[in-house]
Short mmCIF file of C-alpha atoms and ligand atoms in Angstrom, two decimals:
data_model
loop_
_atom_site.label_atom_id
_atom_site.label_comp_id
_atom_site.label_asym_id
_atom_site.label_seq_id
_atom_site.Cartn_x
_atom_site.Cartn_y
_atom_site.Cartn_z
CA MET E 24 -0.36 -0.25 -0.10
CA TRP E 25 2.79 2.34 1.18
CA LEU E 26 4.89 1.15 -1.75
CA LEU E 27 1.90 2.44 -4.27
CA ILE E 28 0.84 4.75 -3.17
CA ILE E 29 4.92 6.21 -2.82
CA PHE E 30 6.23 5.66 -5.93
CA SER E 31 3.04 6.64 -7.24
CA LEU E 32 4.35 9.99 -6.24
CA PHE E 33 7.98 9.41 -8.06
CA ILE E 34 6.20 11.46 -11.52
CA PHE E 35 6.83 13.67 -14.52
CA SER E 36 5.50 14.86 -16.95
CA LYS E 37 5.75 15.57 -20.91
CA CYS E 38 4.27 19.14 -21.35
CA LEU E 39 6.62 20.89 -20.46
CA SER E 40 5.72 24.33 -20.13
CA ALA E 41 6.98 27.32 -18.98
CA ARG E 42 3.98 27.46 -16.42
CA ASN E 43 3.68 27.80 -12.42
CA PRO E 44 2.08 24.17 -10.73
CA GLY E 45 -1.59 24.13 -9.79
CA ILE E 46 -0.04 21.62 -6.89
CA ARG E 47 2.92 20.86 -6.20
CA LEU E 48 3.65 17.70 -4.34
CA GLN E 49 7.06 17.67 -1.51
CA ILE E 50 8.18 14.16 -0.63
CA THR E 51 11.09 14.56 1.85
CA PRO E 52 13.80 12.00 3.20
CA ARG E 53 11.41 11.15 5.73
CA GLY E 54 8.40 10.22 2.85
CA ILE E 55 11.60 8.54 0.51
CA ASN E 56 13.12 6.30 3.34
CA ILE E 57 9.59 4.42 3.86
CA VAL E 58 9.68 3.52 0.19
CA ASN E 59 13.32 2.35 1.10
CA THR E 60 11.71 0.39 3.72
CA VAL E 61 9.70 -1.63 1.72
CA ALA E 62 11.93 -1.78 -1.72
CA ALA E 63 14.54 -3.57 0.96
CA VAL E 64 12.06 -6.07 2.76
CA LEU E 65 11.41 -7.37 -1.23
CA VAL E 66 14.56 -7.17 -2.62
CA SER E 67 15.09 -10.01 0.13
CA LYS E 68 11.54 -12.07 -0.48
CA ASN E 69 12.85 -11.76 -3.98
CA ALA E 70 16.40 -12.57 -3.25
CA LYS E 71 15.81 -15.38 -0.83
CA THR E 72 13.32 -17.52 -3.47
CA MET E 73 15.90 -16.83 -6.19
CA LYS E 74 17.26 -19.85 -7.78
CA ILE E 75 21.08 -20.49 -8.29
CA THR E 76 21.48 -23.31 -12.06
CA ASN E 77 23.97 -25.89 -10.97
CA GLN E 78 27.51 -24.83 -11.53
CA ALA E 79 29.80 -27.05 -13.68
CA GLY E 80 33.14 -27.01 -15.42
CA ARG E 81 36.04 -29.02 -16.04
CA ASP E 82 39.91 -28.09 -15.33
CA ILE E 83 43.39 -29.85 -16.52
CA ASN E 84 42.52 -33.57 -14.88
CA VAL E 85 39.10 -32.35 -13.14
CA GLU E 86 35.58 -32.18 -13.86
CA TYR E 87 33.75 -30.49 -11.51
CA GLU E 88 29.40 -29.54 -10.76
CA LEU E 89 28.01 -28.11 -7.58
CA LYS E 90 23.90 -28.65 -8.06
CA ASP E 91 21.15 -28.81 -5.60
CA ILE E 92 22.17 -24.98 -4.46
CA LYS E 93 20.02 -23.76 -1.56
CA ILE E 94 19.61 -19.96 -0.61
CA LYS E 95 20.29 -20.49 3.19
CA LYS E 96 20.17 -17.03 4.46
CA PHE E 97 19.66 -13.16 3.21
CA GLN E 98 20.41 -10.25 5.38
CA LEU E 99 20.35 -7.20 4.03
CA GLY E 100 22.27 -4.71 6.47
CA LYS E 101 21.56 -1.34 5.43
CA SER E 102 19.60 -0.01 2.07
CA SER E 103 19.11 3.62 1.78
CA ILE E 104 17.57 5.84 -1.23
CA THR E 105 18.85 9.63 -1.86
CA ARG E 106 20.00 11.84 -3.98
CA TYR E 107 21.24 11.24 -7.23
CA THR E 108 21.48 13.83 -9.50
CA ALA E 109 18.84 16.70 -9.92
CA ASN E 110 16.34 13.69 -12.04
CA SER E 111 17.84 10.29 -10.87
CA LEU E 112 17.91 8.68 -7.06
CA LYS E 113 20.56 5.96 -6.05
CA TRP E 114 19.43 2.71 -4.04
CA THR E 115 21.97 1.93 -2.95
CA ALA E 116 22.06 -1.71 -0.22
CA GLU E 117 25.33 -2.93 1.47
CA ASN E 118 26.23 -5.45 4.63
CA ILE E 119 24.46 -7.82 2.72
CA ASP E 120 25.36 -11.43 4.08
CA LEU E 121 24.65 -14.64 2.26
CA ASP E 122 24.69 -18.28 3.41
CA ILE E 123 24.46 -20.86 0.79
CA ASP E 124 24.53 -25.00 0.63
CA GLY E 125 24.99 -27.09 -1.75
CA GLN E 126 25.94 -30.62 -3.57
CA TYR E 127 29.05 -31.22 -4.88
CA GLN E 128 30.73 -34.30 -6.80
CA TYR E 129 33.93 -34.45 -8.91
CA LYS E 130 35.99 -36.67 -11.31
CA TYR E 131 39.46 -36.68 -11.59
CA ARG E 132 41.93 -38.20 -14.27
CA ARG E 133 45.52 -38.39 -14.31
CA PHE E 134 47.34 -40.94 -16.29
CA SER E 135 46.17 -44.19 -14.65
CA VAL E 136 45.00 -42.19 -11.16
CA LYS E 137 41.16 -42.36 -11.07
CA TYR E 138 39.29 -40.22 -8.09
CA SER E 139 35.70 -39.71 -7.76
CA ASP E 140 34.28 -37.96 -4.95
CA LYS E 141 30.57 -36.10 -3.92
CA GLY E 142 29.56 -34.48 -0.78
CA SER E 143 27.52 -31.25 0.80
CA PHE E 144 29.51 -27.64 0.86
CA THR E 145 28.60 -24.34 2.32
CA VAL E 146 29.91 -21.06 1.89
CA ASN E 147 29.24 -18.15 3.76
CA PHE E 148 29.23 -14.60 1.38
CA SER E 149 29.61 -11.02 3.63
CA LYS E 150 29.48 -7.55 2.75
CA MET E 151 27.97 -7.76 -0.10
CA ALA E 152 26.71 -4.34 -1.37
CA PHE E 153 24.33 -3.08 -4.98
CA LYS E 154 24.14 0.67 -6.45
CA ILE E 155 21.16 1.47 -9.02
CA GLN E 156 20.37 4.57 -10.19
CA ILE E 157 16.77 5.39 -10.90
CA GLN E 158 16.44 7.83 -13.51
CA LEU E 159 12.93 10.11 -13.14
CA GLY E 160 10.79 10.88 -16.18
CA THR E 161 7.89 11.26 -17.62
CA ASP E 162 5.51 9.56 -20.77
CA SER E 163 3.91 11.20 -23.47
CA SER E 164 0.70 11.42 -21.63
CA GLY E 165 2.15 14.02 -19.30
CA ARG E 166 2.28 10.59 -16.98
CA PRO E 167 5.20 9.52 -14.15
CA ALA E 168 7.82 7.01 -16.15
CA VAL E 169 11.07 5.70 -13.28
CA ARG E 170 13.90 3.65 -15.03
CA ALA E 171 16.46 1.41 -13.50
CA SER E 172 20.15 1.84 -14.73
CA GLN E 173 23.96 1.52 -13.78
CA CYS E 174 23.22 -1.85 -11.84
CA VAL E 175 26.57 -1.76 -9.61
CA HIS E 176 27.80 -4.73 -7.39
CA ALA E 177 30.39 -5.01 -4.96
CA TYR E 178 31.14 -8.11 -2.61
CA GLY E 179 33.79 -8.77 1.07
CA PRO E 180 35.42 -12.06 2.13
CA ILE E 181 33.61 -15.07 0.96
CA LYS E 182 34.29 -17.97 3.80
CA TYR E 183 33.50 -21.42 2.18
CA VAL E 184 33.64 -25.76 3.72
CA PHE E 185 33.60 -28.72 1.64
CA HIS E 186 32.62 -32.00 3.60
CA GLY E 187 34.67 -35.22 2.73
CA GLY E 188 35.96 -34.75 -0.81
CA LYS E 189 40.39 -34.84 -1.65
CA ASP E 190 41.17 -31.23 -0.11
CA TRP E 191 44.08 -31.29 -2.61
CA ILE E 192 41.72 -31.90 -5.56
CA LEU E 193 39.43 -29.58 -3.85
CA LYS E 194 41.46 -27.18 -4.40
CA LEU E 195 42.06 -27.16 -7.64
CA PHE E 196 37.95 -25.70 -8.85
CA ALA E 197 36.57 -24.70 -5.39
CA GLU E 198 37.77 -21.40 -6.05
CA LYS E 199 37.03 -20.54 -9.28
CA ALA E 200 33.38 -22.88 -8.60
CA ILE E 201 32.50 -20.45 -6.01
CA GLN E 202 33.58 -17.41 -8.03
CA GLY E 203 30.78 -18.80 -10.85
CA ILE E 204 27.58 -18.80 -7.95
CA ARG E 205 28.84 -14.58 -6.84
CA ASN E 206 28.64 -13.96 -10.54
CA LYS E 207 25.26 -15.82 -10.88
CA PHE E 208 23.83 -14.15 -7.32
CA GLN E 209 24.58 -10.75 -8.62
CA ASN E 210 23.77 -10.90 -11.80
CA ASN E 211 20.12 -12.22 -10.47
CA LEU E 212 20.18 -9.32 -7.94
CA CYS E 213 20.70 -7.20 -10.48
CA VAL E 214 17.81 -8.39 -12.18
CA ILE E 215 15.31 -8.09 -8.94
CA VAL E 216 16.09 -4.51 -8.31
CA LYS E 217 15.47 -4.00 -11.91
CA THR E 218 12.77 -5.29 -12.09
CA LEU E 219 10.90 -3.88 -9.35
CA VAL E 220 12.10 -0.61 -10.51
CA ASP E 221 11.13 -1.38 -14.13
CA LYS E 222 7.97 -2.83 -13.29
CA ASN E 223 6.63 -3.10 -10.31
CA ALA E 224 7.32 1.19 -9.67
CA GLN E 225 6.70 2.30 -13.39
CA ARG E 226 3.50 -0.07 -13.44
CA THR E 227 2.47 1.46 -10.28
CA VAL E 228 2.57 4.78 -11.52
CA SER E 229 1.85 4.73 -15.31
CA ASN E 230 -1.40 3.34 -13.52
CA VAL E 231 -1.90 7.10 -12.74
CA ASN E 232 -4.44 8.83 -13.36
CA VAL E 233 -3.54 11.86 -14.81
CA LYS E 234 -7.29 13.12 -15.15
CA ILE E 235 -8.94 12.51 -12.44
CA PRO E 236 -13.05 12.89 -13.78
CA LEU E 237 -14.70 16.37 -10.79
CA GLY E 238 -18.30 15.28 -11.57
CA ASN E 239 -20.04 14.70 -15.55
CA SER E 240 -18.64 17.47 -17.17
CA MET E 241 -15.48 18.23 -16.08
CA MET E 242 -12.12 17.13 -14.97
CA VAL E 243 -8.39 17.99 -13.19
CA ASP E 244 -5.41 17.32 -15.22
CA TYR E 245 -3.06 16.35 -12.94
CA ARG E 246 -0.64 15.78 -15.72
CA LEU E 247 3.55 16.49 -15.64
CA LEU E 248 4.65 20.79 -15.84
CA SER E 249 8.09 18.94 -15.53
CA TYR E 250 10.54 16.22 -14.45
CA PRO E 251 10.82 15.92 -10.75
CA SER E 252 13.49 17.08 -9.50
CA VAL E 253 15.09 15.76 -6.23
CA SER E 254 16.89 18.03 -3.82
CA THR E 255 18.64 18.03 -1.00
CA TYR E 256 15.10 18.78 1.05
CA HIS E 257 12.58 17.48 -1.31
CA LEU E 258 11.68 15.42 -3.86
CA GLU E 259 9.57 17.56 -5.75
CA VAL E 260 6.72 16.81 -8.37
CA ASP E 261 5.04 20.08 -10.19
CA PHE E 262 1.76 18.60 -11.49
CA LYS E 263 -0.69 21.16 -13.34
CA GLY E 264 -3.89 20.81 -12.12
CA THR E 265 -6.14 23.09 -14.46
CA VAL E 266 -9.93 22.11 -13.87
CA LEU E 267 -10.90 21.03 -17.51
CA TRP E 268 -14.39 20.73 -19.57
CA ARG E 269 -14.39 17.04 -20.17
CA TYR E 270 -14.70 17.28 -23.59
CA GLY E 271 -13.96 20.56 -24.71
CA GLN E 272 -10.19 20.42 -23.06
CA THR E 273 -10.14 24.10 -22.90
CA GLU E 274 -7.52 26.07 -20.33
CA ALA E 275 -8.04 28.76 -17.50
CA PRO E 276 -7.26 32.11 -19.64
CA TYR E 277 -3.93 32.64 -16.66
CA SER E 278 -1.93 30.68 -14.92
CA ALA E 279 -1.14 30.17 -11.23
CA ALA E 280 1.01 31.81 -9.38
CA SER E 281 4.48 30.63 -7.47
CA PHE E 282 4.71 29.07 -4.30
CA PRO E 283 6.69 29.78 -2.27
CA SER E 284 9.75 28.10 -1.18
CA ASN E 285 9.88 26.02 1.50
CA TYR E 286 12.72 23.97 3.57
CA ASP E 287 10.74 21.78 5.68
CA THR E 288 11.54 18.95 6.05
CA THR E 289 10.07 17.21 9.20
CA LYS E 290 6.63 15.70 7.82
CA MET E 291 6.99 12.91 5.01
CA ALA E 292 5.52 14.98 2.46
CA TYR E 293 3.75 18.15 1.95
CA ILE E 294 0.97 19.80 -1.04
CA ALA E 295 0.39 22.62 -1.80
CA ILE E 296 -2.36 23.44 -3.75
CA SER E 297 -3.22 27.30 -5.53
CA ASP E 298 -6.03 29.55 -5.54
CA TYR E 299 -5.80 28.63 -9.66
CA LEU E 300 -7.21 25.13 -9.26
CA PHE E 301 -9.97 26.35 -7.43
CA ASN E 302 -10.27 29.37 -9.59
CA THR E 303 -9.97 27.50 -12.62
CA MET E 304 -13.39 25.47 -10.64
CA PHE E 305 -14.97 28.48 -10.12
CA ILE E 306 -14.64 29.53 -13.89
CA LYS E 307 -15.79 26.71 -15.21
CA LEU E 308 -19.32 26.42 -12.12
CA THR E 309 -19.96 30.46 -13.49
CA ASP E 310 -19.33 29.76 -16.97
CA THR E 311 -22.58 29.04 -18.52
CA THR E 312 -22.21 30.38 -22.08
CA CYS E 313 -19.73 27.08 -22.22
CA LEU E 314 -22.41 25.53 -19.89
CA CYS E 315 -24.97 25.46 -22.78
CA SER E 316 -22.73 24.96 -26.15
CA THR E 317 -21.90 21.14 -24.44
C1 LIG N 8 28.19 -20.61 7.03
O1 LIG N 8 27.04 -19.89 8.08
C2 LIG N 8 26.19 -21.15 9.01
C3 LIG N 8 25.33 -20.60 9.42
O2 LIG N 8 23.67 -20.19 8.86
C4 LIG N 8 27.61 -22.07 9.62
O3 LIG N 8 26.21 -22.92 10.20
C5 LIG N 8 27.90 -22.71 8.27
O4 LIG N 8 29.16 -23.25 8.68
C6 LIG N 8 29.14 -21.01 7.90
N1 LIG N 8 29.75 -22.36 6.94
C7 LIG N 8 31.07 -21.40 7.08
C8 LIG N 8 32.01 -21.54 5.30
O5 LIG N 8 31.65 -20.65 7.59
#
């Protein structure tokens, strides 16, 4: 629910006129942090059920496979969504711990020397991280749009244990196989994170109704006037906020006055509504000429 509300606030528009907005929405870092909390929960939920495919390979004398790879623990230490550029946010997650287990098997063969074995293994990754940029934009109908780009990942110390087998043979492939698991996991995690932004969040914001009916004959135009902007104080979204005839769609002949600056960040969000919105509504309600002709 919160995700729906807040992500739908990541809004922007195509009609980039120089008009003043009828409605201004400012989301403070406290408000953005709610999105972050929800996003972190969703990432964890998706990461825990991630499938990691078998890792098979061969070296000069050894053929190996790691299979039944299961995520036993995924813990996201710290997640934050903050300003990145004037029109984008960055989502950073750090101190990710990941414990994995599975089964291994190998076949070793050198001249007439042959060994084969199998067993279980555990790998614990610590201090993994990812960072992604969230571009804020608008679509052609003045609805908000969000897009993820540049997923960057990192990792920290890795510990692993293989039960059974011959140590000197395990040494031939263990590091390489674990690296394969790590790459798979990190790539999958980036896909999960990008999907959350590009699909889930985008679907939410693009479902925003930018023209909301008001009675039978009027509608409020909530299209965005400009790209949402991000400052250290707020994520700011300016909506047109004009009342239009539902069918004629002619606009009021004057524009809104500008809003005073607001640097307050103690609340989660601020909404300013200009007199203009009420004025345009009043004009429509009293414009009898127009009422007669429709
Ligand atoms: C990894 O962590 C698990 C607990 O989640 C523990 O049982 C296991 O022994 C650890 N493995 C290594 C290699 O440290």
